[in-house]
Tab-separated table of C-alpha atoms and ligand atoms in Angstrom:
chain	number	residue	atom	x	y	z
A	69	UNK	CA	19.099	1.712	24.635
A	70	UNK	CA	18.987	5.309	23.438
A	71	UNK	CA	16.937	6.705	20.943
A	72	UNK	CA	18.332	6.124	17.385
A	73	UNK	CA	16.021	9.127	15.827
A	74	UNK	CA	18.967	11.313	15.303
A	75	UNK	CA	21.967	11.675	12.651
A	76	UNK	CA	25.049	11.123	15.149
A	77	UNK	CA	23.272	7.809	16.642
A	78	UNK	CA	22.249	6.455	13.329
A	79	UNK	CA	26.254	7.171	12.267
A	80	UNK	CA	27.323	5.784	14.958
A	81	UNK	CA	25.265	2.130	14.867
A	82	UNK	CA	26.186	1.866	11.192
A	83	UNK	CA	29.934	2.800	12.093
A	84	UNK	CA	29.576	0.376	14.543
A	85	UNK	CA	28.443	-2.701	12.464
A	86	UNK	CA	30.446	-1.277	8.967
A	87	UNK	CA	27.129	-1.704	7.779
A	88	UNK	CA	26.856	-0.983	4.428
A	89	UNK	CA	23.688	0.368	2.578
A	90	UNK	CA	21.903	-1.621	-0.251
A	91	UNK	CA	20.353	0.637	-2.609
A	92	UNK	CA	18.311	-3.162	-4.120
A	93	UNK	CA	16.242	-2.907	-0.265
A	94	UNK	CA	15.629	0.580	-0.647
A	95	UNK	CA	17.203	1.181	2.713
A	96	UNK	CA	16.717	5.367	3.513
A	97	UNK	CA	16.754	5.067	7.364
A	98	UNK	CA	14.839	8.228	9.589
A	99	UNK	CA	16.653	10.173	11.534
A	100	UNK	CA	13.944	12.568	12.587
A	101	UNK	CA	11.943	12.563	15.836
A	102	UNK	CA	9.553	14.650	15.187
A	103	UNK	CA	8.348	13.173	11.921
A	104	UNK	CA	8.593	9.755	13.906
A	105	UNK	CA	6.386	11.090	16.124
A	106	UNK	CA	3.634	12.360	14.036
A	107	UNK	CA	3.788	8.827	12.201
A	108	UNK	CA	2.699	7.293	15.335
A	109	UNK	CA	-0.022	9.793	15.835
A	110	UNK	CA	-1.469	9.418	12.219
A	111	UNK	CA	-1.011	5.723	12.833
A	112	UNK	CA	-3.444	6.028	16.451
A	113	UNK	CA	-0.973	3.381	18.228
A	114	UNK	CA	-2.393	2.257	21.494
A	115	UNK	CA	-1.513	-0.407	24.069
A	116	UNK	CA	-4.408	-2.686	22.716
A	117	UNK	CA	-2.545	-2.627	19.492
A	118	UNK	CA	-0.124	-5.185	17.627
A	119	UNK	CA	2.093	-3.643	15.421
A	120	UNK	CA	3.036	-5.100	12.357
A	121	UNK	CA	6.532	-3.200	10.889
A	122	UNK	CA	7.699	-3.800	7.512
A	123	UNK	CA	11.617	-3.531	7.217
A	124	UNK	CA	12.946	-1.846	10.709
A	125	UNK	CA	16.255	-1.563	9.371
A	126	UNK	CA	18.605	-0.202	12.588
A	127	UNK	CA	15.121	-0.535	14.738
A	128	UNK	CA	14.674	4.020	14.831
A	129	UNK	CA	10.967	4.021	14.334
A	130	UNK	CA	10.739	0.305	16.270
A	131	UNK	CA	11.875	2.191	19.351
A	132	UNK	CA	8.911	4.139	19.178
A	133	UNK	CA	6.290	1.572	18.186
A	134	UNK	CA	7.297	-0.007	21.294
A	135	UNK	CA	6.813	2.726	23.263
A	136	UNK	CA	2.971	2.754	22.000
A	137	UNK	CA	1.808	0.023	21.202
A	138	UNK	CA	1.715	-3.412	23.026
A	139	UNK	CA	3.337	-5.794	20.702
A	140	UNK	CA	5.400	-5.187	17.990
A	141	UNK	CA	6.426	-7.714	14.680
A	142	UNK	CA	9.196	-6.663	12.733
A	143	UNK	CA	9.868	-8.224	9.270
A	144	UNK	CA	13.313	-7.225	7.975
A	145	UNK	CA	14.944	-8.887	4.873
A	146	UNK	CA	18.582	-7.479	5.230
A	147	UNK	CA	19.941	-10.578	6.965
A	148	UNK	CA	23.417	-8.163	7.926
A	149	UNK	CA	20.833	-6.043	9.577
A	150	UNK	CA	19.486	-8.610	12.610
A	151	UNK	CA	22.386	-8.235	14.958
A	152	UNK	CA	21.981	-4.334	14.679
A	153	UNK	CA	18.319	-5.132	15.730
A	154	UNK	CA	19.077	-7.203	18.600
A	155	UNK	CA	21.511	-4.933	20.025
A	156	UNK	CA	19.256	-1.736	19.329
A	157	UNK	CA	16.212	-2.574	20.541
A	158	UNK	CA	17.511	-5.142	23.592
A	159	UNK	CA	15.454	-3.279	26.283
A	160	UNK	CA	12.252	-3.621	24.191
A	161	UNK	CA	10.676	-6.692	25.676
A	162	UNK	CA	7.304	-6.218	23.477
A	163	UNK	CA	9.052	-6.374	20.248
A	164	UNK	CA	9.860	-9.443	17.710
A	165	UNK	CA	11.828	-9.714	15.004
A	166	UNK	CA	11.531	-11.668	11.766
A	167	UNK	CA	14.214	-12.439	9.075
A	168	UNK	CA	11.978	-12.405	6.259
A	169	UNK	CA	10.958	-11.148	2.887
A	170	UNK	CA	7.722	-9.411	3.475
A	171	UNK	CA	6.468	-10.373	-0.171
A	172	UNK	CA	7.015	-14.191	0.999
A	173	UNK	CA	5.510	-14.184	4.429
A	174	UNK	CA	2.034	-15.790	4.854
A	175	UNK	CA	0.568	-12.366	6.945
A	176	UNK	CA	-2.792	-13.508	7.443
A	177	UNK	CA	-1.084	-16.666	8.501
A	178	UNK	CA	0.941	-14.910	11.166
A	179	UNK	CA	-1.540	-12.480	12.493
A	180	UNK	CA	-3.939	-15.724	13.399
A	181	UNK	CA	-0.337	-17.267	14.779
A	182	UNK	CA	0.533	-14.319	16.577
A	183	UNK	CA	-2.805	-12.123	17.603
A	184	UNK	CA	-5.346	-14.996	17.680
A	185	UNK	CA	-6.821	-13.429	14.145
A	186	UNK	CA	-7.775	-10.158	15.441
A	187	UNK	CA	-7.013	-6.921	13.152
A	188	UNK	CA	-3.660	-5.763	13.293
A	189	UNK	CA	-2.114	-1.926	12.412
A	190	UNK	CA	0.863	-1.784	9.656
A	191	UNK	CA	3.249	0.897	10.323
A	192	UNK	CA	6.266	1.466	7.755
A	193	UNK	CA	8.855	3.599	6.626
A	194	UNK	CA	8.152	1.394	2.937
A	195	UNK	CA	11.205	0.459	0.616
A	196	UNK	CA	9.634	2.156	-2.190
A	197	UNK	CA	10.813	-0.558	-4.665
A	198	UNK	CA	7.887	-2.223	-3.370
A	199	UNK	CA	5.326	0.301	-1.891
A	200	UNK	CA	2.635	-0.948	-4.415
A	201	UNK	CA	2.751	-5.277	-4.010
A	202	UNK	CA	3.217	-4.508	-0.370
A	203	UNK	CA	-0.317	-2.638	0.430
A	204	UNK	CA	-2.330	-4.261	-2.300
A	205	UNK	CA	-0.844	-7.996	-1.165
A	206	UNK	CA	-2.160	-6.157	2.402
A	207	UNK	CA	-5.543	-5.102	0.779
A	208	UNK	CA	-6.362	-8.342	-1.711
A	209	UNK	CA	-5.324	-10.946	0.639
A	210	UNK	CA	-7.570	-9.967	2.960
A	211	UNK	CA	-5.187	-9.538	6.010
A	212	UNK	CA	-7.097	-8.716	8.905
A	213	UNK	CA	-6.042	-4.844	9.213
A	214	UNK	CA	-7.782	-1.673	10.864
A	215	UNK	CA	-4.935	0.614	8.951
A	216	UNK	CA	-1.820	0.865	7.228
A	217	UNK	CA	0.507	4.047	7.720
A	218	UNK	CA	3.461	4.311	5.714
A	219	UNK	CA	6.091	6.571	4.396
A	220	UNK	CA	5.985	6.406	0.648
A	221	UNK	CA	7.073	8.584	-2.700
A	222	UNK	CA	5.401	11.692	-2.164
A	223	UNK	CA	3.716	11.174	-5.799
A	224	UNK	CA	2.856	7.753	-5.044
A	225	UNK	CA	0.608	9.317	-2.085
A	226	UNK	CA	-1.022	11.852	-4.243
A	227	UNK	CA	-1.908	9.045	-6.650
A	228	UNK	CA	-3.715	6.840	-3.609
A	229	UNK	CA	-5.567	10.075	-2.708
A	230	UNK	CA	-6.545	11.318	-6.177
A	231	UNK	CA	-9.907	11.873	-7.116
A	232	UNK	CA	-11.484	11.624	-10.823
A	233	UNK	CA	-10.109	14.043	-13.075
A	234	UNK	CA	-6.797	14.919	-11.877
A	235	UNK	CA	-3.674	13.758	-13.148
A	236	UNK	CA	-2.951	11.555	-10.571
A	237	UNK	CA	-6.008	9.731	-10.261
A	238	UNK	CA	-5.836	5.870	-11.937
A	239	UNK	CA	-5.808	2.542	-11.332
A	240	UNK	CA	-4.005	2.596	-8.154
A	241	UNK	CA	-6.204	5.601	-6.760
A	242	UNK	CA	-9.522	3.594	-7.360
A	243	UNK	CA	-7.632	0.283	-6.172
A	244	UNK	CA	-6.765	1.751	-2.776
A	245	UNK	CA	-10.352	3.713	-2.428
A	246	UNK	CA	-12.288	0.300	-2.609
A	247	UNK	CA	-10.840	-0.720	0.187
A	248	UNK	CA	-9.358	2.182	2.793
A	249	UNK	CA	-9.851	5.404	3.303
A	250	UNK	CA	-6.700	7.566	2.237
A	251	UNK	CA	-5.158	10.377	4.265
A	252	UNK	CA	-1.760	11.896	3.611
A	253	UNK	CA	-0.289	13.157	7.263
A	254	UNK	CA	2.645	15.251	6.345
A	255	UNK	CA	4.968	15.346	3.746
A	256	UNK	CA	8.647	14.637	4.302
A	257	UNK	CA	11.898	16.444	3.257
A	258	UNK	CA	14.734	14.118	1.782
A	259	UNK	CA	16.857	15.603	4.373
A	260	UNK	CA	14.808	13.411	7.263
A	261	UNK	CA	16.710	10.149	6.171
A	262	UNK	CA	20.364	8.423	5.559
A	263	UNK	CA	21.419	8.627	2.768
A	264	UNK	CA	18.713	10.956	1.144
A	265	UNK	CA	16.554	9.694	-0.878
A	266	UNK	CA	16.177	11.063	-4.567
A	267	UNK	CA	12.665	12.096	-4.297
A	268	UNK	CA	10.187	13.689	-1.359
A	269	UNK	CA	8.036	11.748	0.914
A	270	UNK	CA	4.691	12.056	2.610
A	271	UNK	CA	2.817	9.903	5.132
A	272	UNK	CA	-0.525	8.263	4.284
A	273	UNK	CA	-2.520	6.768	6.322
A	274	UNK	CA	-4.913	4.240	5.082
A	275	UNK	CA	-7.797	3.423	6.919
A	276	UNK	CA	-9.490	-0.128	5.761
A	277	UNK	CA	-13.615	-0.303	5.496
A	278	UNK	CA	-15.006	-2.719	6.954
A	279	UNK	CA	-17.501	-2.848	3.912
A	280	UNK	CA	-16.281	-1.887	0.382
A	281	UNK	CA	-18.171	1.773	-0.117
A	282	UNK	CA	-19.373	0.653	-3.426
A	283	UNK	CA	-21.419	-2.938	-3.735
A	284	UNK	CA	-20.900	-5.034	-6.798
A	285	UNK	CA	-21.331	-8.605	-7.975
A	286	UNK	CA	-18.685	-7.907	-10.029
A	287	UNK	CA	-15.564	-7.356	-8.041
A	288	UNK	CA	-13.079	-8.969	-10.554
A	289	UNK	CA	-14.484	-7.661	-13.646
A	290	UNK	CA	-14.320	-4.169	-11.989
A	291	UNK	CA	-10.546	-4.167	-11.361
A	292	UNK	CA	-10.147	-5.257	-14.998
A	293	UNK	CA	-12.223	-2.672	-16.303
A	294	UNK	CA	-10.802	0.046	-14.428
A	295	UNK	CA	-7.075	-1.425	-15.636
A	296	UNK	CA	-7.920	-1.324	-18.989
A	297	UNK	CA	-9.403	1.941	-19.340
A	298	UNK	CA	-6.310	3.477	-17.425
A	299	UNK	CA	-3.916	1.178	-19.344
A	300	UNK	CA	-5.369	3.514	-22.772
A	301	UNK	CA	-5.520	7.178	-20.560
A	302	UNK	CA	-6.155	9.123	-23.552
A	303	UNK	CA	-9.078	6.992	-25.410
A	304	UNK	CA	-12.306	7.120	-24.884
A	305	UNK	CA	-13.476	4.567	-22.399
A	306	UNK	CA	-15.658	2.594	-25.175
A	307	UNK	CA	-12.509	2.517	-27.245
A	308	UNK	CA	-10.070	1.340	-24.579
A	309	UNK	CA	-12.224	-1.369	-23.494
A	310	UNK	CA	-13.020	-2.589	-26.655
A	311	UNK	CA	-9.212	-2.937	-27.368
A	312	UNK	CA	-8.160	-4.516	-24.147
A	313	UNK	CA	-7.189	-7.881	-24.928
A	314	UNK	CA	-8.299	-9.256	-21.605
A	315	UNK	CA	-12.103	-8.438	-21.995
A	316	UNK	CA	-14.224	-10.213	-24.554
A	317	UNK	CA	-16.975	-7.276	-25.395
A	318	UNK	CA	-18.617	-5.480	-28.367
A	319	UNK	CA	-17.708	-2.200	-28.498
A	320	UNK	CA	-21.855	-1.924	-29.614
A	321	UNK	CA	-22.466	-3.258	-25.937
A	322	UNK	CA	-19.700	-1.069	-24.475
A	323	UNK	CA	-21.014	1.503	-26.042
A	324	UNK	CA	-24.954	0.734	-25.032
A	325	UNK	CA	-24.032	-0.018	-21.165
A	326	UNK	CA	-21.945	3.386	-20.942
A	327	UNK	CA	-25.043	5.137	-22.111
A	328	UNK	CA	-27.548	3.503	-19.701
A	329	UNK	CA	-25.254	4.872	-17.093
A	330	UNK	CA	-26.213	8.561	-18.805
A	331	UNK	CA	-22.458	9.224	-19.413
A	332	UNK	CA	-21.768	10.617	-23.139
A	333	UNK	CA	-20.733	8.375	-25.777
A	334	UNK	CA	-17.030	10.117	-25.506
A	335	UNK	CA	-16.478	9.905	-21.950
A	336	UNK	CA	-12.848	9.067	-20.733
A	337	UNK	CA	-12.053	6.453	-18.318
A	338	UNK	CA	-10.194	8.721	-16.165
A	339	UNK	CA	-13.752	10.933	-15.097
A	340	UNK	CA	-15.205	7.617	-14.198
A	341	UNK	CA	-15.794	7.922	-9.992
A	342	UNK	CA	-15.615	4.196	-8.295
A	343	UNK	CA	-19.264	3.717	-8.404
A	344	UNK	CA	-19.277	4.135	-11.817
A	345	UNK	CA	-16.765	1.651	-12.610
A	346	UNK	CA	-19.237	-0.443	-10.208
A	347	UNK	CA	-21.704	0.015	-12.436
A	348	UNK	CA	-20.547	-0.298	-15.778
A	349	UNK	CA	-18.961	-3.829	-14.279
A	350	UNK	CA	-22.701	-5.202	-12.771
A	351	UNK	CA	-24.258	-3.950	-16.342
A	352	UNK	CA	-21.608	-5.811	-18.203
A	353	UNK	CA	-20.837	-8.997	-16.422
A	354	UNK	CA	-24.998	-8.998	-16.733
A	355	UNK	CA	-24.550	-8.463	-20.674
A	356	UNK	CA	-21.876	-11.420	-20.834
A	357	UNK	CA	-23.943	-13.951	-18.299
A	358	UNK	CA	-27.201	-13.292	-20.682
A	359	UNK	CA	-24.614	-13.846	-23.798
A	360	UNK	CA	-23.128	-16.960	-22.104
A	361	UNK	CA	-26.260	-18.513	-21.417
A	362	UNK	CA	-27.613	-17.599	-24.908
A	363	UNK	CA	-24.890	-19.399	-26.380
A	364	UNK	CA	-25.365	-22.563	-24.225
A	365	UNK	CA	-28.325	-23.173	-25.350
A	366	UNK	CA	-29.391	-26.594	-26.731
A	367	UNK	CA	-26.388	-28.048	-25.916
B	108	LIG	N1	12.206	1.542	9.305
B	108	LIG	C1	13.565	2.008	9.082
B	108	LIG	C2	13.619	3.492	9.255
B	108	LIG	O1	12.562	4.118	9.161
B	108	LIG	O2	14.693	4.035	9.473
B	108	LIG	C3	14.101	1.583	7.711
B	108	LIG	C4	13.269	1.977	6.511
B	108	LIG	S1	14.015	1.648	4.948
B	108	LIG	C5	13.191	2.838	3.928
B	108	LIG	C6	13.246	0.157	4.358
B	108	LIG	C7	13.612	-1.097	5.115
B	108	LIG	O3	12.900	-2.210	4.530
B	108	LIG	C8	15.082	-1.484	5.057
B	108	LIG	O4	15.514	-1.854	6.341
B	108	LIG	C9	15.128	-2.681	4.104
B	108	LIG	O5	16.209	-3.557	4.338
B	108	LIG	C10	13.776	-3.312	4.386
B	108	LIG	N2	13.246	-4.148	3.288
B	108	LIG	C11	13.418	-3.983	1.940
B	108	LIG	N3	12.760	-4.924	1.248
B	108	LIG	C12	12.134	-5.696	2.156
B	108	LIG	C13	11.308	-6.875	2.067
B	108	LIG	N4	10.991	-7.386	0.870
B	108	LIG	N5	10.855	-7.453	3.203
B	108	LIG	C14	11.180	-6.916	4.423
B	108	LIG	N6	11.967	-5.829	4.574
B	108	LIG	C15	12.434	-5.222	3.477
């Protein structure tokens, strides 16, 4: 089958089918080969590698996962869009496709089906209705992955890059540092995809660690205090924890632990690096264990 990576091919498959577009899948298909290409060069593809691809929609960048890699598992939702599939990507023996919602599948469960357990690469052009519960359902369930490249919102990159004090650093920035390593490969013009989307794109590249960089105890605790402080952006860290309904602290031992950590009393959560929020998380899941046993006593 010819390559789909172009506007008059991509015209002519939907023409084809009368397929019609639904905006609720986020369905903004590439029609670029160049950016296809360097998404499989950010993405390292080699024939050792199984491919996982989240929504393939008319099969464009499938074509050229094939090519690279040496098997290929395609997850589409749009049930009007599987016939397309089979017809466009007929000559690509190494490729499978699933009729699925991605948010539903058991991954971990089908990489151990599928590649005996061993760490798989996720390559996507995301719906970006769901870039977020995709890659942290990726990252939190502990899916065995080496990395996850994906077209995203352009902002939505800059966020999972971020570093402490920008704008765009937050909860999601920290999130995605604990457990990858973020690069953003290229940016990409609305004008790459039918129908153009609304906003610009960019490529990231996530890399997973194989060990968090940053070592606590406190893993959960962590993740809540980083939401909290983020949910309250323009408080001072001592007063946005202390408000957060889901943490049960003083703001007198807020306030003592974010001084042993030789940060000033009005410090905002949004300076705090990763290892700090590490930190503050091992001194106060310490304060609340020593609390908790205090208050079990004699009973
Ligand atoms: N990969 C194609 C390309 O680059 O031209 C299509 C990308 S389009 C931005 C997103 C694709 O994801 C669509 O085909 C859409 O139907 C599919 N999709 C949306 N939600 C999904 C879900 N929950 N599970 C699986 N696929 C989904």
């Amino acid at each position: 089958m010819e390559k789909l990576s172009n506007p008059q091919k991509t015209i002519e498959v939907i023409q084809k089918y009368e397929f019609a577009f639904q905006k609720k899948f986020g369905q903004n298909f590439l029609i670029d080969g160049h950016v296809l290409d360097k998404i499989i060069a950010a993405a390292d593809i080699t024939k050792e590698d199984f491919v996982l691809e989240i929504g393939p929609g008319i099969g464009t960048m499938t074509q050229y996962l094939s090519e690279a890699a040496g098997k290929v598992l395609a997850v589409e939702i749009d049930k009007m869009l599987i016939p397309i599939l089979q017809e466009t990507l007929s000559g690509y023996e190494n490729v499978e496709i699933l009729n699925d919602d991605i948010l539903k599948v058991d991954i971990a469960g089908l990489v151990a089906e599928k590649n005996g357990g061993r760490p798989i690469k996720v390559v996507a052009n995301l719906p970006y209705y769901i870039t977020t519960p995709i890659i942290m359902g990726l990252l939190e369930g502990h899916v065995p992955v080496k990395s996850i490249t994906v077209m995203v919102q352009k902002e939505v990159a800059q966020r999972m890059q971020a570093q402490p004090g920008s704008k765009d650093y937050g909860a999601l920035s920290l999130a995605v540092q604990y457990y990858c390593e973020p690069y953003i490969a290229a940016n990409v013009p609305p004008n790459c995809f039918i129908p153009r989307p609304k906003v610009g794109s960019a490529v990231i590249r996530l890399t997973v660690h194989s060990e968090p960089p940053v070592k606590t105890g406190q893993e959960k605790l962590m993740f809540q205090l980083i939401r909290a402080s983020f949910n309250q952006r323009r408080k001072t860290l001592a007063n946005a924890l202390s408000n957060a309904p889901e943490l049960d602290f003083s703001k007198e031992d807020i306030t003592e632990a974010i001084n042993a950590l030789g940060m000033p009393a009005g410090v905002r959560g949004e300076t705090l690096t990763l290892m700090q929020f590490a930190q503050l998380a091992d001194l106060l899941g310490e304060r609340k264990r020593a609390y908790d046993t205090d208050c079990n006593c004699g009973r």
